């Protein structure tokens, strides 16, 4: 999967925004909160549930995301990403982060 394909997937989600930060990483946010990061080193980091974290890091294609694993973030190399899997993971990450927004912010964003 390419960075462009990741961007197309992430930006298709409701109220998603994109910024470049942290040394050139593509950072995807909803309501100002990060749900996925596509780094320069060819990896996609994203938020997962506690169960998703276990499944993806124990025998799955992911490993714990540096500095973010405590918050249940994983990273998968872009070359190992199947587009069908990535779409689902990015959508889930978006949903997990959107659910943490205040009720007022979700209403303002149409979520």
JSON list of C-alpha atoms in Angstrom, two decimals:
[
{"chain": "A", "resi": 1, "resn": "UNK", "atom": "CA", "xyz": [0.00, 0.00, 0.00]},
{"chain": "A", "resi": 2, "resn": "UNK", "atom": "CA", "xyz": [1.27, 3.49, -0.78]},
{"chain": "A", "resi": 3, "resn": "UNK", "atom": "CA", "xyz": [1.15, 6.68, 1.28]},
{"chain": "A", "resi": 4, "resn": "UNK", "atom": "CA", "xyz": [-1.25, 8.09, -1.31]},
{"chain": "A", "resi": 5, "resn": "UNK", "atom": "CA", "xyz": [-3.62, 5.15, -0.85]},
{"chain": "A", "resi": 6, "resn": "UNK", "atom": "CA", "xyz": [-3.47, 5.58, 2.93]},
{"chain": "A", "resi": 7, "resn": "UNK", "atom": "CA", "xyz": [-4.27, 9.27, 2.51]},
{"chain": "A", "resi": 8, "resn": "UNK", "atom": "CA", "xyz": [-7.22, 8.56, 0.22]},
{"chain": "A", "resi": 9, "resn": "UNK", "atom": "CA", "xyz": [-8.62, 6.08, 2.72]},
{"chain": "A", "resi": 10, "resn": "UNK", "atom": "CA", "xyz": [-8.15, 8.32, 5.77]},
{"chain": "A", "resi": 11, "resn": "UNK", "atom": "CA", "xyz": [-9.47, 11.47, 4.10]},
{"chain": "A", "resi": 12, "resn": "UNK", "atom": "CA", "xyz": [-12.62, 9.66, 2.96]},
{"chain": "A", "resi": 13, "resn": "UNK", "atom": "CA", "xyz": [-13.72, 9.38, 6.60]},
{"chain": "A", "resi": 14, "resn": "UNK", "atom": "CA", "xyz": [-16.11, 11.93, 8.14]},
{"chain": "A", "resi": 15, "resn": "UNK", "atom": "CA", "xyz": [-14.47, 15.11, 9.50]},
{"chain": "A", "resi": 16, "resn": "UNK", "atom": "CA", "xyz": [-10.94, 13.77, 8.88]},
{"chain": "A", "resi": 17, "resn": "UNK", "atom": "CA", "xyz": [-8.11, 16.27, 8.53]},
{"chain": "A", "resi": 18, "resn": "UNK", "atom": "CA", "xyz": [-4.51, 15.91, 7.41]},
{"chain": "A", "resi": 19, "resn": "UNK", "atom": "CA", "xyz": [-1.39, 17.70, 8.60]},
{"chain": "A", "resi": 20, "resn": "UNK", "atom": "CA", "xyz": [2.30, 17.10, 8.06]},
{"chain": "A", "resi": 21, "resn": "UNK", "atom": "CA", "xyz": [4.21, 17.13, 11.33]},
{"chain": "A", "resi": 22, "resn": "UNK", "atom": "CA", "xyz": [6.84, 15.29, 13.36]},
{"chain": "A", "resi": 23, "resn": "UNK", "atom": "CA", "xyz": [9.54, 15.41, 10.73]},
{"chain": "A", "resi": 24, "resn": "UNK", "atom": "CA", "xyz": [7.36, 14.96, 7.66]},
{"chain": "A", "resi": 25, "resn": "UNK", "atom": "CA", "xyz": [4.86, 12.32, 8.79]},
{"chain": "A", "resi": 26, "resn": "UNK", "atom": "CA", "xyz": [1.33, 12.39, 7.38]},
{"chain": "A", "resi": 27, "resn": "UNK", "atom": "CA", "xyz": [-0.89, 12.75, 10.44]},
{"chain": "A", "resi": 28, "resn": "UNK", "atom": "CA", "xyz": [-4.63, 12.10, 10.21]},
{"chain": "A", "resi": 29, "resn": "UNK", "atom": "CA", "xyz": [-6.97, 13.58, 12.81]},
{"chain": "A", "resi": 30, "resn": "UNK", "atom": "CA", "xyz": [-10.62, 13.81, 13.72]},
{"chain": "A", "resi": 31, "resn": "UNK", "atom": "CA", "xyz": [-11.69, 16.64, 15.98]},
{"chain": "A", "resi": 32, "resn": "UNK", "atom": "CA", "xyz": [-8.04, 17.58, 16.44]},
{"chain": "A", "resi": 33, "resn": "UNK", "atom": "CA", "xyz": [-7.14, 14.12, 17.79]},
{"chain": "A", "resi": 34, "resn": "UNK", "atom": "CA", "xyz": [-4.77, 11.78, 15.94]},
{"chain": "A", "resi": 35, "resn": "UNK", "atom": "CA", "xyz": [-6.14, 8.47, 14.67]},
{"chain": "A", "resi": 36, "resn": "UNK", "atom": "CA", "xyz": [-3.40, 7.43, 12.20]},
{"chain": "A", "resi": 37, "resn": "UNK", "atom": "CA", "xyz": [0.16, 8.37, 11.27]},
{"chain": "A", "resi": 38, "resn": "UNK", "atom": "CA", "xyz": [1.94, 7.46, 8.07]},
{"chain": "A", "resi": 39, "resn": "UNK", "atom": "CA", "xyz": [5.63, 7.96, 8.78]},
{"chain": "A", "resi": 40, "resn": "UNK", "atom": "CA", "xyz": [8.52, 8.63, 6.47]},
{"chain": "A", "resi": 41, "resn": "UNK", "atom": "CA", "xyz": [10.04, 5.25, 7.24]},
{"chain": "A", "resi": 42, "resn": "UNK", "atom": "CA", "xyz": [7.21, 3.43, 5.50]},
{"chain": "A", "resi": 43, "resn": "UNK", "atom": "CA", "xyz": [4.98, 2.46, 8.39]},
{"chain": "A", "resi": 44, "resn": "UNK", "atom": "CA", "xyz": [1.36, 3.14, 9.25]},
{"chain": "A", "resi": 45, "resn": "UNK", "atom": "CA", "xyz": [0.61, 3.64, 12.95]},
{"chain": "A", "resi": 46, "resn": "UNK", "atom": "CA", "xyz": [-2.97, 3.62, 14.14]},
{"chain": "A", "resi": 47, "resn": "UNK", "atom": "CA", "xyz": [-5.13, 3.33, 17.25]},
{"chain": "A", "resi": 48, "resn": "UNK", "atom": "CA", "xyz": [-6.66, -0.06, 18.06]},
{"chain": "A", "resi": 49, "resn": "UNK", "atom": "CA", "xyz": [-8.77, -1.54, 20.83]},
{"chain": "A", "resi": 50, "resn": "UNK", "atom": "CA", "xyz": [-7.04, -3.48, 23.61]},
{"chain": "A", "resi": 51, "resn": "UNK", "atom": "CA", "xyz": [-8.15, -6.75, 21.99]},
{"chain": "A", "resi": 52, "resn": "UNK", "atom": "CA", "xyz": [-7.02, -5.54, 18.55]},
{"chain": "A", "resi": 53, "resn": "UNK", "atom": "CA", "xyz": [-3.65, -4.67, 20.05]},
{"chain": "A", "resi": 54, "resn": "UNK", "atom": "CA", "xyz": [-3.17, -8.23, 21.30]},
{"chain": "A", "resi": 55, "resn": "UNK", "atom": "CA", "xyz": [-4.34, -9.84, 18.08]},
{"chain": "A", "resi": 56, "resn": "UNK", "atom": "CA", "xyz": [-2.27, -7.65, 15.77]},
{"chain": "A", "resi": 57, "resn": "UNK", "atom": "CA", "xyz": [0.95, -7.73, 17.83]},
{"chain": "A", "resi": 58, "resn": "UNK", "atom": "CA", "xyz": [0.92, -11.41, 18.79]},
{"chain": "A", "resi": 59, "resn": "UNK", "atom": "CA", "xyz": [1.45, -13.27, 15.58]},
{"chain": "A", "resi": 60, "resn": "UNK", "atom": "CA", "xyz": [-0.25, -10.61, 13.44]},
{"chain": "A", "resi": 61, "resn": "UNK", "atom": "CA", "xyz": [1.33, -8.19, 10.98]},
{"chain": "A", "resi": 62, "resn": "UNK", "atom": "CA", "xyz": [1.80, -5.35, 13.49]},
{"chain": "A", "resi": 63, "resn": "UNK", "atom": "CA", "xyz": [4.20, -4.44, 16.23]},
{"chain": "A", "resi": 64, "resn": "UNK", "atom": "CA", "xyz": [3.87, -2.00, 19.10]},
{"chain": "A", "resi": 65, "resn": "UNK", "atom": "CA", "xyz": [4.12, 1.59, 17.88]},
{"chain": "A", "resi": 66, "resn": "UNK", "atom": "CA", "xyz": [7.11, 3.40, 19.42]},
{"chain": "A", "resi": 67, "resn": "UNK", "atom": "CA", "xyz": [6.06, 5.90, 22.11]},
{"chain": "A", "resi": 68, "resn": "UNK", "atom": "CA", "xyz": [2.37, 5.08, 21.61]},
{"chain": "A", "resi": 69, "resn": "UNK", "atom": "CA", "xyz": [1.97, 1.40, 22.53]},
{"chain": "A", "resi": 70, "resn": "UNK", "atom": "CA", "xyz": [0.74, 2.23, 26.04]},
{"chain": "A", "resi": 71, "resn": "UNK", "atom": "CA", "xyz": [-2.32, 3.83, 24.41]},
{"chain": "A", "resi": 72, "resn": "UNK", "atom": "CA", "xyz": [-2.92, 0.72, 22.22]},
{"chain": "A", "resi": 73, "resn": "UNK", "atom": "CA", "xyz": [-1.27, 1.93, 19.03]},
{"chain": "A", "resi": 74, "resn": "UNK", "atom": "CA", "xyz": [0.35, -0.42, 16.53]},
{"chain": "A", "resi": 75, "resn": "UNK", "atom": "CA", "xyz": [2.49, 0.02, 13.45]},
{"chain": "A", "resi": 76, "resn": "UNK", "atom": "CA", "xyz": [2.46, -2.01, 10.24]},
{"chain": "A", "resi": 77, "resn": "UNK", "atom": "CA", "xyz": [4.96, -1.65, 7.40]},
{"chain": "A", "resi": 78, "resn": "UNK", "atom": "CA", "xyz": [3.27, -0.24, 4.30]},
{"chain": "A", "resi": 79, "resn": "UNK", "atom": "CA", "xyz": [4.70, -3.03, 2.18]},
{"chain": "A", "resi": 80, "resn": "UNK", "atom": "CA", "xyz": [2.92, -5.56, 4.42]},
{"chain": "A", "resi": 81, "resn": "UNK", "atom": "CA", "xyz": [-0.46, -3.80, 4.31]},
{"chain": "A", "resi": 82, "resn": "UNK", "atom": "CA", "xyz": [-3.28, -5.41, 2.42]},
{"chain": "A", "resi": 83, "resn": "UNK", "atom": "CA", "xyz": [-5.58, -2.59, 1.26]},
{"chain": "A", "resi": 84, "resn": "UNK", "atom": "CA", "xyz": [-8.72, -4.38, 2.46]},
{"chain": "A", "resi": 85, "resn": "UNK", "atom": "CA", "xyz": [-7.25, -4.81, 5.95]},
{"chain": "A", "resi": 86, "resn": "UNK", "atom": "CA", "xyz": [-5.87, -1.27, 6.06]},
{"chain": "A", "resi": 87, "resn": "UNK", "atom": "CA", "xyz": [-9.22, 0.29, 5.20]},
{"chain": "A", "resi": 88, "resn": "UNK", "atom": "CA", "xyz": [-10.89, -1.53, 8.09]},
{"chain": "A", "resi": 89, "resn": "UNK", "atom": "CA", "xyz": [-8.11, -0.68, 10.53]},
{"chain": "A", "resi": 90, "resn": "UNK", "atom": "CA", "xyz": [-8.12, 3.02, 9.59]},
{"chain": "A", "resi": 91, "resn": "UNK", "atom": "CA", "xyz": [-11.92, 3.18, 9.85]},
{"chain": "A", "resi": 92, "resn": "UNK", "atom": "CA", "xyz": [-11.78, 1.52, 13.27]},
{"chain": "A", "resi": 93, "resn": "UNK", "atom": "CA", "xyz": [-9.04, 3.89, 14.47]},
{"chain": "A", "resi": 94, "resn": "UNK", "atom": "CA", "xyz": [-11.12, 6.86, 13.33]},
{"chain": "A", "resi": 95, "resn": "UNK", "atom": "CA", "xyz": [-14.16, 5.50, 15.17]},
{"chain": "A", "resi": 96, "resn": "UNK", "atom": "CA", "xyz": [-12.22, 4.86, 18.38]},
{"chain": "A", "resi": 97, "resn": "UNK", "atom": "CA", "xyz": [-10.86, 8.40, 18.45]},
{"chain": "A", "resi": 98, "resn": "UNK", "atom": "CA", "xyz": [-14.16, 10.01, 17.38]},
{"chain": "A", "resi": 99, "resn": "UNK", "atom": "CA", "xyz": [-15.91, 8.19, 20.23]},
{"chain": "A", "resi": 100, "resn": "UNK", "atom": "CA", "xyz": [-13.60, 9.92, 22.72]},
{"chain": "A", "resi": 101, "resn": "UNK", "atom": "CA", "xyz": [-14.60, 13.39, 21.53]},
{"chain": "A", "resi": 102, "resn": "UNK", "atom": "CA", "xyz": [-17.11, 15.36, 23.54]},
{"chain": "A", "resi": 103, "resn": "UNK", "atom": "CA", "xyz": [-20.75, 15.09, 22.58]},
{"chain": "A", "resi": 104, "resn": "UNK", "atom": "CA", "xyz": [-20.70, 18.75, 21.49]},
{"chain": "A", "resi": 105, "resn": "UNK", "atom": "CA", "xyz": [-17.62, 18.26, 19.30]},
{"chain": "A", "resi": 106, "resn": "UNK", "atom": "CA", "xyz": [-19.13, 15.15, 17.67]},
{"chain": "A", "resi": 107, "resn": "UNK", "atom": "CA", "xyz": [-22.33, 17.09, 16.95]},
{"chain": "A", "resi": 108, "resn": "UNK", "atom": "CA", "xyz": [-20.35, 20.02, 15.54]},
{"chain": "A", "resi": 109, "resn": "UNK", "atom": "CA", "xyz": [-18.46, 17.64, 13.23]},
{"chain": "A", "resi": 110, "resn": "UNK", "atom": "CA", "xyz": [-21.58, 15.76, 12.23]},
{"chain": "A", "resi": 111, "resn": "UNK", "atom": "CA", "xyz": [-20.44, 12.50, 13.79]}
]
